[in-house]
XYZ file of C-alpha atoms in Angstrom:
654
model
C 3.455 98.235 -30.971
C 1.624 99.141 -33.233
C -2.389 100.165 -32.781
C -4.786 98.646 -35.040
C -7.890 101.239 -34.674
C -11.259 100.273 -35.538
C -14.330 102.984 -36.172
C -14.625 105.094 -33.001
C -11.370 103.530 -31.273
C -8.372 106.020 -29.938
C -4.833 105.683 -28.853
C -2.279 108.238 -27.287
C 0.295 109.673 -29.473
C 3.886 109.467 -27.952
C 5.025 112.113 -29.817
C 4.636 115.425 -31.790
C 6.202 115.500 -34.632
C 4.337 113.011 -37.293
C 3.491 111.945 -40.482
C 0.195 110.821 -41.381
C 0.327 108.368 -44.830
C -2.317 107.459 -47.006
C -2.773 104.721 -49.326
C -6.006 104.276 -51.791
C -6.806 102.382 -54.484
C -6.964 105.564 -56.982
C -5.730 109.143 -56.652
C -7.701 110.951 -54.008
C -7.558 114.649 -52.875
C -5.781 114.792 -49.083
C -6.670 118.072 -46.707
C -7.115 118.639 -43.093
C -8.678 121.088 -40.892
C -7.974 122.646 -37.605
C -10.487 122.725 -35.076
C -11.275 124.690 -31.586
C -12.501 122.552 -28.568
C -15.811 122.183 -30.171
C -14.116 121.052 -33.649
C -15.336 124.267 -35.287
C -13.547 125.233 -38.460
C -13.142 128.951 -38.129
C -12.368 129.914 -41.892
C -10.617 129.128 -44.755
C -7.327 130.052 -43.034
C -8.182 127.239 -40.794
C -8.069 124.647 -43.649
C -5.269 122.967 -45.380
C -5.516 121.680 -49.115
C -3.867 121.509 -52.319
C -4.773 124.865 -53.507
C -3.263 126.123 -49.733
C -1.314 123.312 -48.535
C 0.370 124.794 -45.625
C -0.530 125.985 -42.136
C 1.212 126.649 -39.162
C 2.314 122.919 -38.001
C 0.787 121.383 -40.883
C 1.385 120.622 -44.307
C -0.604 118.442 -46.935
C -0.146 117.225 -50.553
C -0.682 119.688 -53.538
C -2.516 117.319 -55.742
C -4.427 114.273 -56.186
C -2.444 111.109 -55.797
C -2.980 107.244 -54.484
C -0.581 107.515 -52.081
C 0.208 110.956 -49.596
C 2.173 111.529 -46.677
C 0.792 114.598 -44.667
C 3.397 116.515 -42.061
C 2.181 117.253 -38.462
C 3.960 119.016 -36.000
C 1.123 119.346 -32.764
C 3.490 121.622 -30.794
C 3.678 123.708 -33.915
C -0.333 124.430 -34.155
C -1.808 127.838 -32.795
C -2.834 127.452 -28.876
C -6.784 127.454 -30.093
C -6.544 124.727 -32.313
C -7.487 121.376 -30.115
C -8.347 119.133 -33.069
C -6.594 117.919 -36.446
C -9.315 116.053 -38.642
C -7.876 114.327 -41.625
C -9.735 114.922 -45.083
C -10.153 112.380 -48.234
C -11.927 113.164 -50.940
C -12.410 111.860 -54.907
C -11.108 114.278 -57.083
C -14.037 115.482 -59.862
C -11.872 114.070 -63.040
C -13.577 112.801 -65.975
C -13.956 109.004 -66.093
C -12.263 108.663 -62.137
C -14.124 107.302 -59.651
C -17.244 108.924 -58.148
C -17.835 106.756 -54.617
C -15.023 105.282 -52.236
C -17.582 102.035 -52.826
C -15.848 101.446 -55.955
C -12.191 101.778 -55.038
C -9.945 100.011 -52.495
C -10.750 100.921 -48.624
C -7.932 103.439 -48.127
C -5.511 103.127 -45.613
C -4.080 105.839 -43.016
C -0.919 105.347 -40.937
C 0.152 107.850 -38.385
C 3.797 107.305 -37.960
C 7.024 109.017 -36.437
C 9.533 110.765 -38.331
C 11.722 107.201 -38.847
C 8.428 105.595 -40.357
C 7.421 103.746 -37.036
C 3.964 102.960 -36.943
C 1.885 104.331 -34.037
C -1.702 103.781 -35.234
C -3.511 102.580 -38.447
C -6.997 102.302 -39.593
C -8.167 100.925 -42.971
C -11.456 102.973 -43.700
C -13.891 99.883 -44.637
C -17.556 100.269 -45.299
C -17.853 102.946 -47.546
C -20.373 102.931 -50.599
C -21.610 105.959 -52.216
C -19.708 108.846 -50.211
C -17.100 110.627 -52.581
C -15.491 112.389 -49.196
C -14.583 111.238 -45.838
C -13.453 112.234 -42.524
C -10.378 109.664 -41.996
C -9.393 110.546 -38.624
C -8.703 113.092 -35.821
C -5.801 113.968 -33.809
C -7.401 115.996 -30.695
C -6.004 117.413 -27.379
C -7.248 116.107 -24.213
C -5.924 117.221 -20.987
C -2.891 118.209 -22.571
C -1.794 115.402 -24.150
C -2.785 114.190 -27.973
C -4.415 111.413 -29.334
C -5.491 110.131 -32.546
C -9.213 108.551 -33.498
C -10.139 106.252 -36.097
C -13.542 108.541 -37.578
C -14.361 106.940 -40.887
C -17.665 109.283 -41.307
C -18.518 109.523 -45.185
C -20.425 111.714 -46.934
C -22.567 111.084 -50.166
C -22.785 115.038 -50.764
C -19.223 115.343 -51.111
C -16.444 117.660 -50.135
C -18.915 120.434 -49.643
C -20.988 118.677 -47.479
C -17.765 117.191 -45.280
C -16.405 121.087 -44.792
C -20.074 122.366 -44.238
C -20.384 119.559 -41.378
C -17.810 121.040 -39.739
C -18.937 124.266 -39.932
C -17.097 126.255 -42.392
C -19.127 128.959 -44.240
C -18.975 129.061 -47.842
C -18.678 125.471 -47.957
C -19.525 124.588 -51.318
C -17.426 127.258 -52.598
C -13.994 126.565 -50.977
C -15.033 122.774 -52.285
C -15.215 124.043 -55.800
C -12.139 126.150 -55.090
C -10.307 122.973 -54.207
C -11.690 120.748 -56.970
C -10.404 123.835 -59.534
C -6.812 123.432 -57.632
C -6.547 119.881 -57.879
C -7.414 119.711 -61.721
C -4.500 122.522 -62.529
C -2.226 120.099 -60.399
C -3.440 117.353 -62.218
C -2.761 118.840 -65.300
C 0.746 119.973 -64.513
C 1.682 117.019 -63.239
C 4.302 114.806 -64.793
C 2.757 111.257 -65.292
C 4.385 108.616 -62.927
C 5.890 105.452 -63.756
C 3.551 102.229 -63.186
C 3.004 102.517 -59.166
C 5.824 99.858 -57.352
C 5.061 96.539 -55.667
C 6.390 96.762 -52.027
C 9.127 94.786 -53.063
C 9.552 96.974 -56.510
C 12.200 99.576 -56.819
C 15.674 100.502 -57.709
C 18.659 98.025 -56.773
C 20.122 99.121 -53.620
C 23.776 98.173 -52.450
C 24.691 97.312 -48.576
C 26.985 99.077 -47.090
C 26.626 102.352 -47.991
C 26.429 104.855 -44.900
C 23.688 106.948 -47.118
C 20.608 105.193 -45.781
C 19.530 103.383 -42.706
C 19.514 100.472 -44.891
C 22.990 100.870 -46.438
C 21.179 101.820 -49.488
C 23.517 102.638 -52.617
C 21.837 106.117 -53.272
C 20.009 108.899 -51.416
C 16.648 108.397 -50.650
C 16.218 111.612 -48.829
C 18.406 114.257 -47.040
C 19.387 112.140 -43.999
C 17.671 113.726 -41.033
C 19.720 115.601 -38.071
C 20.728 113.515 -35.128
C 17.158 112.684 -33.174
C 17.294 115.710 -30.448
C 15.598 118.799 -31.405
C 17.039 119.340 -34.511
C 15.329 117.333 -37.200
C 13.846 118.243 -40.279
C 10.313 118.419 -40.938
C 8.924 115.634 -43.345
C 8.241 116.449 -46.301
C 4.198 116.249 -47.349
C 3.661 114.725 -50.542
C 1.826 112.175 -52.371
C 4.608 109.378 -52.049
C 5.406 106.165 -52.701
C 7.292 104.256 -49.756
C 9.559 101.988 -50.800
C 9.807 99.062 -48.586
C 13.136 96.642 -49.102
C 13.093 93.193 -48.815
C 15.381 91.576 -46.576
C 18.915 91.973 -47.971
C 21.293 88.851 -48.527
C 24.150 89.080 -46.295
C 26.736 91.223 -48.231
C 24.954 91.379 -51.459
C 22.063 94.182 -53.398
C 18.393 94.337 -52.030
C 16.390 92.509 -54.488
C 13.220 93.845 -55.426
C 10.783 92.587 -58.000
C 9.795 94.354 -61.118
C 6.284 95.950 -60.543
C 4.809 94.711 -64.066
C 5.902 91.302 -63.957
C 5.111 89.995 -60.201
C 4.650 86.297 -61.324
C 8.310 86.017 -61.454
C 11.383 87.553 -60.606
C 13.462 89.874 -63.021
C 16.618 89.197 -64.253
C 19.238 90.700 -61.832
C 21.308 93.958 -62.553
C 24.254 93.920 -64.310
C 27.412 93.299 -62.046
C 27.616 95.919 -59.612
C 30.855 98.347 -58.856
C 33.326 97.081 -55.735
C 31.599 97.232 -52.394
C 32.236 100.966 -51.357
C 34.661 101.712 -49.105
C 33.664 102.299 -45.393
C 31.897 106.321 -44.766
C 32.568 106.106 -49.104
C 29.356 106.267 -50.945
C 29.131 103.525 -53.601
C 30.621 103.750 -57.007
C 27.685 104.395 -59.467
C 26.913 102.071 -62.566
C 24.438 102.581 -65.405
C 21.489 100.287 -65.347
C 21.341 99.668 -61.502
C 17.892 99.118 -61.243
C 15.525 96.013 -61.768
C 14.237 95.294 -65.290
C 13.739 92.615 -68.166
C 16.510 94.630 -70.707
C 18.864 96.849 -70.280
C 16.483 99.995 -71.556
C 14.297 98.945 -68.829
C 16.883 98.908 -66.346
C 18.094 102.617 -67.607
C 14.205 103.881 -67.364
C 13.638 102.732 -63.825
C 16.957 104.400 -62.984
C 16.239 107.582 -64.580
C 12.863 107.805 -62.642
C 14.513 106.860 -59.502
C 17.084 109.290 -59.527
C 13.786 111.621 -60.292
C 12.262 110.601 -57.172
C 15.342 110.574 -55.130
C 16.376 114.362 -55.944
C 12.822 115.502 -55.159
C 12.804 114.115 -51.922
C 16.320 115.066 -50.733
C 15.117 118.480 -51.745
C 11.996 118.244 -49.862
C 13.833 117.472 -46.740
C 16.477 120.150 -47.375
C 13.377 123.005 -47.147
C 11.583 121.387 -44.692
C 14.902 121.559 -42.654
C 15.170 124.646 -43.362
C 11.468 125.866 -42.938
C 11.521 124.227 -39.510
C 14.940 125.875 -38.462
C 13.517 129.429 -39.303
C 10.227 128.303 -37.452
C 12.083 127.364 -34.469
C 14.106 130.795 -34.472
C 10.674 132.732 -34.732
C 9.412 130.485 -31.841
C 12.468 131.128 -29.595
C 12.432 134.942 -30.345
C 9.040 135.212 -29.272
C 8.887 133.538 -26.009
C 12.350 135.331 -25.091
C 10.999 138.829 -26.276
C 7.304 138.266 -24.894
C 9.031 138.826 -21.385
C 9.598 142.948 -20.964
C 12.481 141.899 -18.789
C 14.484 140.542 -21.264
C 14.005 143.499 -23.750
C 16.609 145.548 -20.904
C 19.893 145.330 -21.737
C 21.499 143.285 -24.083
C 19.580 140.002 -23.229
C 17.199 140.357 -26.012
C 20.572 141.006 -28.375
C 21.902 137.836 -27.184
C 18.804 135.961 -27.515
C 18.668 136.974 -31.271
C 22.058 136.165 -31.913
C 21.669 132.504 -30.106
C 18.401 131.840 -32.275
C 19.883 133.053 -35.470
C 23.276 130.980 -34.900
C 21.245 128.204 -34.201
C 19.270 128.178 -37.235
C 22.396 129.031 -39.280
C 23.757 125.589 -37.643
C 20.584 123.700 -38.594
C 20.351 125.052 -41.753
C 23.977 124.232 -42.614
C 23.653 120.700 -41.567
C 20.715 120.271 -43.757
C 22.396 121.922 -46.590
C 25.422 119.867 -46.235
C 23.413 116.411 -46.198
C 21.683 117.717 -49.401
C 25.236 118.486 -51.229
C 26.074 115.065 -49.857
C 23.139 113.847 -52.175
C 23.491 115.934 -55.020
C 26.974 115.131 -55.430
C 26.041 111.247 -55.678
C 23.170 112.032 -57.571
C 25.494 114.453 -60.286
C 28.173 110.965 -60.247
C 25.181 108.561 -60.858
C 23.689 110.821 -63.764
C 27.360 111.209 -64.955
C 27.814 107.474 -65.608
C 23.644 107.024 -66.866
C 23.565 109.823 -69.451
C 26.280 108.305 -71.702
C 24.667 104.832 -71.517
C 21.069 106.000 -72.478
C 19.530 104.486 -75.680
C 18.277 107.005 -78.817
C 15.286 107.272 -77.258
C 16.329 108.277 -73.660
C 19.247 110.521 -74.876
C 19.604 113.877 -75.569
C 20.209 115.023 -79.509
C 23.888 115.850 -78.006
C 24.737 112.286 -77.113
C 27.085 110.629 -79.629
C 24.565 107.754 -79.723
C 22.679 109.840 -82.531
C 25.646 109.174 -84.671
C 25.410 105.393 -84.912
C 21.897 105.451 -84.883
C 19.623 102.716 -86.726
C 15.866 102.573 -87.228
C 14.587 100.412 -84.050
C 12.475 97.338 -84.572
C 10.597 97.420 -81.462
C 8.994 100.708 -79.467
C 11.016 101.382 -77.141
C 9.477 101.968 -73.384
C 9.691 105.807 -73.099
C 10.275 108.940 -74.813
C 12.561 111.570 -73.597
C 10.979 115.079 -73.693
C 13.263 117.290 -72.031
C 15.115 117.816 -68.834
C 14.030 118.841 -65.073
C 16.054 120.742 -62.474
C 15.334 122.361 -59.362
C 16.950 125.796 -57.730
C 18.882 123.796 -55.146
C 20.321 121.577 -58.042
C 20.838 123.792 -61.404
C 23.741 122.119 -62.231
C 22.051 118.539 -61.765
C 19.351 117.761 -64.559
C 17.126 114.730 -65.108
C 15.761 113.562 -67.906
C 12.040 113.645 -68.571
C 10.881 110.392 -69.587
C 7.357 109.691 -70.708
C 5.956 106.244 -71.382
C 5.103 105.010 -75.022
C 2.541 104.333 -76.531
C 1.442 108.278 -75.266
C -1.005 108.427 -72.416
C -1.937 112.235 -73.166
C -1.264 114.444 -75.915
C 1.229 117.860 -75.740
C 0.616 121.443 -75.397
C 3.428 123.570 -76.494
C 2.508 126.820 -75.060
C 3.850 129.559 -77.453
C 2.162 132.871 -75.231
C 4.391 135.263 -73.886
C 2.429 135.365 -70.321
C 3.358 131.622 -69.721
C 6.491 132.132 -67.328
C 8.991 134.874 -67.058
C 11.343 133.964 -69.930
C 8.828 133.891 -72.147
C 7.404 137.498 -71.410
C 10.698 138.437 -72.327
C 11.025 136.726 -75.712
C 9.791 138.234 -78.618
C 6.358 136.828 -79.697
C 7.070 136.044 -83.343
C 10.265 134.449 -82.021
C 8.464 132.437 -78.879
C 6.174 131.054 -81.948
C 9.088 129.767 -83.734
C 10.408 128.214 -80.874
C 7.197 126.534 -80.040
C 7.060 125.305 -83.614
C 10.710 124.171 -83.707
C 10.028 122.237 -80.166
C 7.087 120.287 -81.877
C 9.288 119.004 -84.441
C 12.558 118.018 -82.559
C 9.542 116.223 -80.517
C 7.824 114.462 -83.794
C 11.239 113.889 -85.276
C 12.270 111.954 -82.126
C 8.911 109.766 -82.227
C 9.181 108.997 -85.810
C 13.200 108.178 -84.970
C 12.158 105.580 -82.124
C 9.470 103.729 -84.133
C 10.210 101.036 -86.503
C 9.420 102.157 -90.030
C 6.138 102.789 -90.878
C 4.673 102.283 -87.204
C 4.081 106.077 -86.343
C 2.650 108.554 -88.976
C 2.548 112.133 -88.541
C 0.069 114.840 -89.964
C 0.446 118.692 -89.778
C -2.079 121.340 -89.539
C -0.482 124.679 -90.536
C -3.461 126.899 -91.599
C -1.771 130.040 -92.658
C 1.563 128.210 -93.178
C 3.558 130.180 -90.339
C 5.292 127.060 -89.469
C 6.832 126.582 -92.807
C 10.572 126.990 -91.793
C 10.390 125.442 -89.038
C 8.565 122.751 -90.457
C 11.663 122.434 -93.220
C 13.303 119.020 -91.809
C 10.149 117.153 -91.909
C 8.772 118.036 -95.343
C 12.260 117.854 -97.181
C 12.776 114.346 -95.426
C 9.647 113.431 -96.709
C 8.547 111.718 -93.511
C 5.328 113.350 -93.079
C 2.210 111.222 -93.826
C 0.664 114.394 -96.213
C 1.882 117.691 -96.882
C 1.032 120.492 -93.910
C -2.995 121.220 -94.472
C -3.588 124.814 -94.643
C -6.924 126.760 -95.039
C -10.069 125.963 -93.376
C -10.495 122.984 -96.217
C -7.230 121.638 -94.996
C -8.285 121.728 -91.303
C -11.397 119.995 -92.070
C -9.938 117.485 -93.889
C -7.171 116.394 -91.445
C -9.573 116.271 -88.631
C -12.423 114.181 -90.541
C -9.849 111.629 -91.777
C -8.655 111.181 -88.000
C -12.048 111.106 -86.454
C -13.278 108.467 -88.522
C -9.863 106.395 -87.635
C -10.995 107.008 -84.294
C -14.595 105.851 -85.145
C -13.517 102.491 -86.835
C -11.336 101.562 -84.218
C -13.446 102.106 -81.466
C -16.412 100.392 -83.058
C -13.611 97.267 -83.946
C -12.488 96.896 -80.424
C -15.853 96.734 -79.161
C -17.476 94.381 -81.565
C -14.239 92.012 -81.095
C -13.816 92.799 -85.123
C -10.227 94.530 -84.936
C -9.236 91.928 -88.153
C -11.990 93.450 -90.567
C -10.821 97.197 -90.237
C -10.925 99.057 -93.930
C -7.970 98.147 -95.689
C -7.288 102.084 -96.512
C -6.808 102.595 -92.567
C -3.555 103.282 -91.564
C -2.434 101.225 -88.694
C 0.435 102.967 -87.613
C 0.369 105.511 -84.155
C -1.122 108.800 -85.368
C 0.576 112.008 -84.046
C -1.725 115.295 -85.118
C 0.820 118.551 -84.946
C -1.987 121.726 -84.659
C -0.215 125.160 -85.122
C -1.377 128.717 -85.129
C -4.848 127.294 -83.498
C -7.422 128.319 -83.470
C -6.484 130.226 -86.964
C -8.955 128.305 -89.624
C -10.765 126.458 -86.911
C -14.518 126.541 -86.681
C -16.964 125.537 -84.124
C -17.305 122.004 -85.812
C -13.428 121.566 -86.054
C -13.029 122.889 -82.465
C -15.497 119.613 -81.448
C -13.485 117.325 -83.530
C -10.164 118.466 -81.995
C -11.659 117.841 -78.390
C -13.034 114.502 -79.459
C -9.332 113.696 -80.435
C -8.222 114.671 -77.469
C -10.020 112.885 -75.158
C -10.710 109.684 -77.465
C -8.043 109.540 -79.690
C -4.697 108.311 -77.298
C -6.693 104.963 -76.303
C -6.860 103.836 -80.317
C -3.609 105.389 -81.278
C -4.333 109.238 -82.109
C -1.913 111.604 -80.444
C -2.380 115.415 -80.210
C 0.315 117.797 -80.317
C -1.091 121.860 -79.953
C 1.327 124.431 -80.818
C -0.768 127.370 -79.495
C -1.016 130.571 -77.200
C -4.149 129.845 -74.567
C -5.085 133.703 -74.985
C -5.439 133.526 -78.780
C -8.360 130.969 -77.964
C -9.925 133.047 -75.111
C -12.940 133.498 -77.536
C -14.069 130.192 -76.381
C -13.945 130.932 -73.097
C -14.131 127.910 -70.420
C -15.615 124.978 -73.453
C -11.755 124.651 -74.345
C -10.888 124.250 -70.687
C -11.052 120.474 -70.749
C -9.011 120.230 -73.969
C -5.996 122.376 -72.178
C -6.262 120.004 -69.032
C -6.108 116.608 -71.000
C -2.478 118.025 -72.705
C 0.683 117.728 -70.879
C 1.720 121.433 -71.159
C 5.493 122.439 -72.333
C 6.905 125.434 -73.385
C 9.588 126.115 -75.953
C 11.534 127.865 -72.960
C 12.814 127.051 -69.703
C 9.630 127.434 -67.452
C 9.302 126.357 -64.067
C 5.372 125.000 -64.059
C 5.662 120.903 -64.157
C 5.308 119.249 -60.402
C 6.751 115.998 -59.883
C 4.253 113.001 -58.830
C 5.706 112.460 -55.267
C 5.966 116.080 -53.302
C 4.846 118.514 -55.794
C 7.906 120.164 -56.395
C 7.884 123.341 -59.700
C 10.494 121.528 -61.790
C 12.012 123.963 -64.275
C 11.619 122.243 -67.648
C 13.973 122.593 -70.341
C 12.998 121.949 -73.872
C 14.907 119.718 -76.241
C 17.543 121.049 -78.639
C 20.189 120.090 -80.856
C 23.627 121.440 -80.837
C 24.295 124.785 -82.818
C 25.707 124.024 -86.051
C 24.938 120.015 -85.732
C 22.764 118.328 -88.738
C 21.979 115.538 -86.481
C 18.547 115.878 -87.272
C 18.434 116.088 -90.605
C 20.414 112.741 -90.500
C 18.333 111.330 -88.122
C 15.167 112.027 -90.605
C 17.035 110.820 -93.967
C 17.691 107.253 -92.631
C 14.092 107.461 -90.855
C 12.713 108.261 -94.456
C 15.254 105.780 -95.854
C 13.741 103.010 -93.867
C 9.970 103.721 -94.653
C 10.779 103.473 -98.276
C 12.083 100.146 -98.015
C 10.049 98.799 -95.341
C 13.134 97.599 -92.890
C 16.484 98.785 -91.193
């Protein structure tokens, strides 16, 4: 039975391997401190936070999120630790909430590895506080208990850490917030949050999950003795299934249309035979259109791969930790070092480690095989907006009459699944601009690439992104502007210029930079004023109502201080009124501006012209390898698509 705690109440913990799940009304930073019998924290090495998420027996999320899962193994904590305090704090992001009184009350649950709730606590009564000690796990006479704390701090994270005796609390709090800001900048924006019933259609009868789900949610845990894999820590979005109907699929409500249930998915494949995975089906998710179902299905595959890999990595870490503990216990006795006892202990510990990691790899391989089979049927069914440039759908391309839900900007994969890539889909209209990093210091692959070649590849990537955006918008509803001060991107821009799809020729020199920035800044100002005044119909007739994309090459060449200020203004204010920024730049080239440009870089989604593992998923925080888009060698698909876009723009119809 779940204990619903109130502030100050405690409850005995029946087990030592736990998950702590956090749900909040806004993104929060989750961390934990380890304390001695008096609750004193003896240095930064006793604190788990996004910049240093792992300690023995404890792992926290690597970024701010509205949902978290923290992994705790009380038996693996150092002997000197008698208290684990879970901390929550609001990130210092521009435009975000600054006190807990303006967001929904955070909810914290202590659960077992199977998800069964042991104790819950809702943090009510918070007002001006921006950080809070939510609950603590403490050891009393050899037994572990949980206590609901709910102590808030108006002074924020620094005040909370100082209260626990941490030296240099202000500096540490600043470092944690900087790590969170870096995590937010590199994180892929997740789809809209799911309702408790929201999610993907799961088929009954499949042995891959406890509910008979039709696909993996994470690698299955080993049998419940002492071998289970450690839970993954992540800003997770748990999916709670509704009760399944007899013999049929589990129904999930669509998260953005809560008043009525969405249409059912297309007819599923025949039920799987016992012991065999279900046959994958394209569009096997809820949604009001096939495009929406495919979008939800791709994001479901993304999440499933993240969680399956997290479970595998946790199982491997647990196996290694268990081996180290067994060897330490055995070899701490001098008698075990005599004769062959020590050698036998090492062999047994390593054999057990290999057995556990082997079982975890088998579970991961099953999940990867199922995801690969699903990818094989989903990829050919994707519409043009979601499809790779090598997809045959482009050969039958027609300019659409409606804006799609999302846009593909590349592919993602993990080291454990290099043969399986997930399309990276971002919602339209774009919620943040893009930065295509042309710097050689960005990654190992970039360092091995010639500087001139890297800049060329970066500009070619920008052209491919812009061409796709032009192709998926209805005629004349998307305009592209280019600033190329020195003309160094002329060769890469040739497809756009030759097709005549740019709003105007690429701007060059300081005068061209100033003219384009002034034009787009004026548009942002006028639209903002019209919206605030409720007079959107009174905009000047010369104002282009289409969404605008500005590609900036060779920044900061040709930019003075005024132009830099205008660029930052467009990055901050533009997306809300249909003006988007795509920077093709090496951050080192703009180092003279120092921290002035840090908010600009953080506001943009950074992608690379070569493979690089810098993007993080919004659930677990894995570092995913990003593969930029590309057309097949020798293909004219880009030119053919742009020709059709240009023809539709001239005639105003498809």
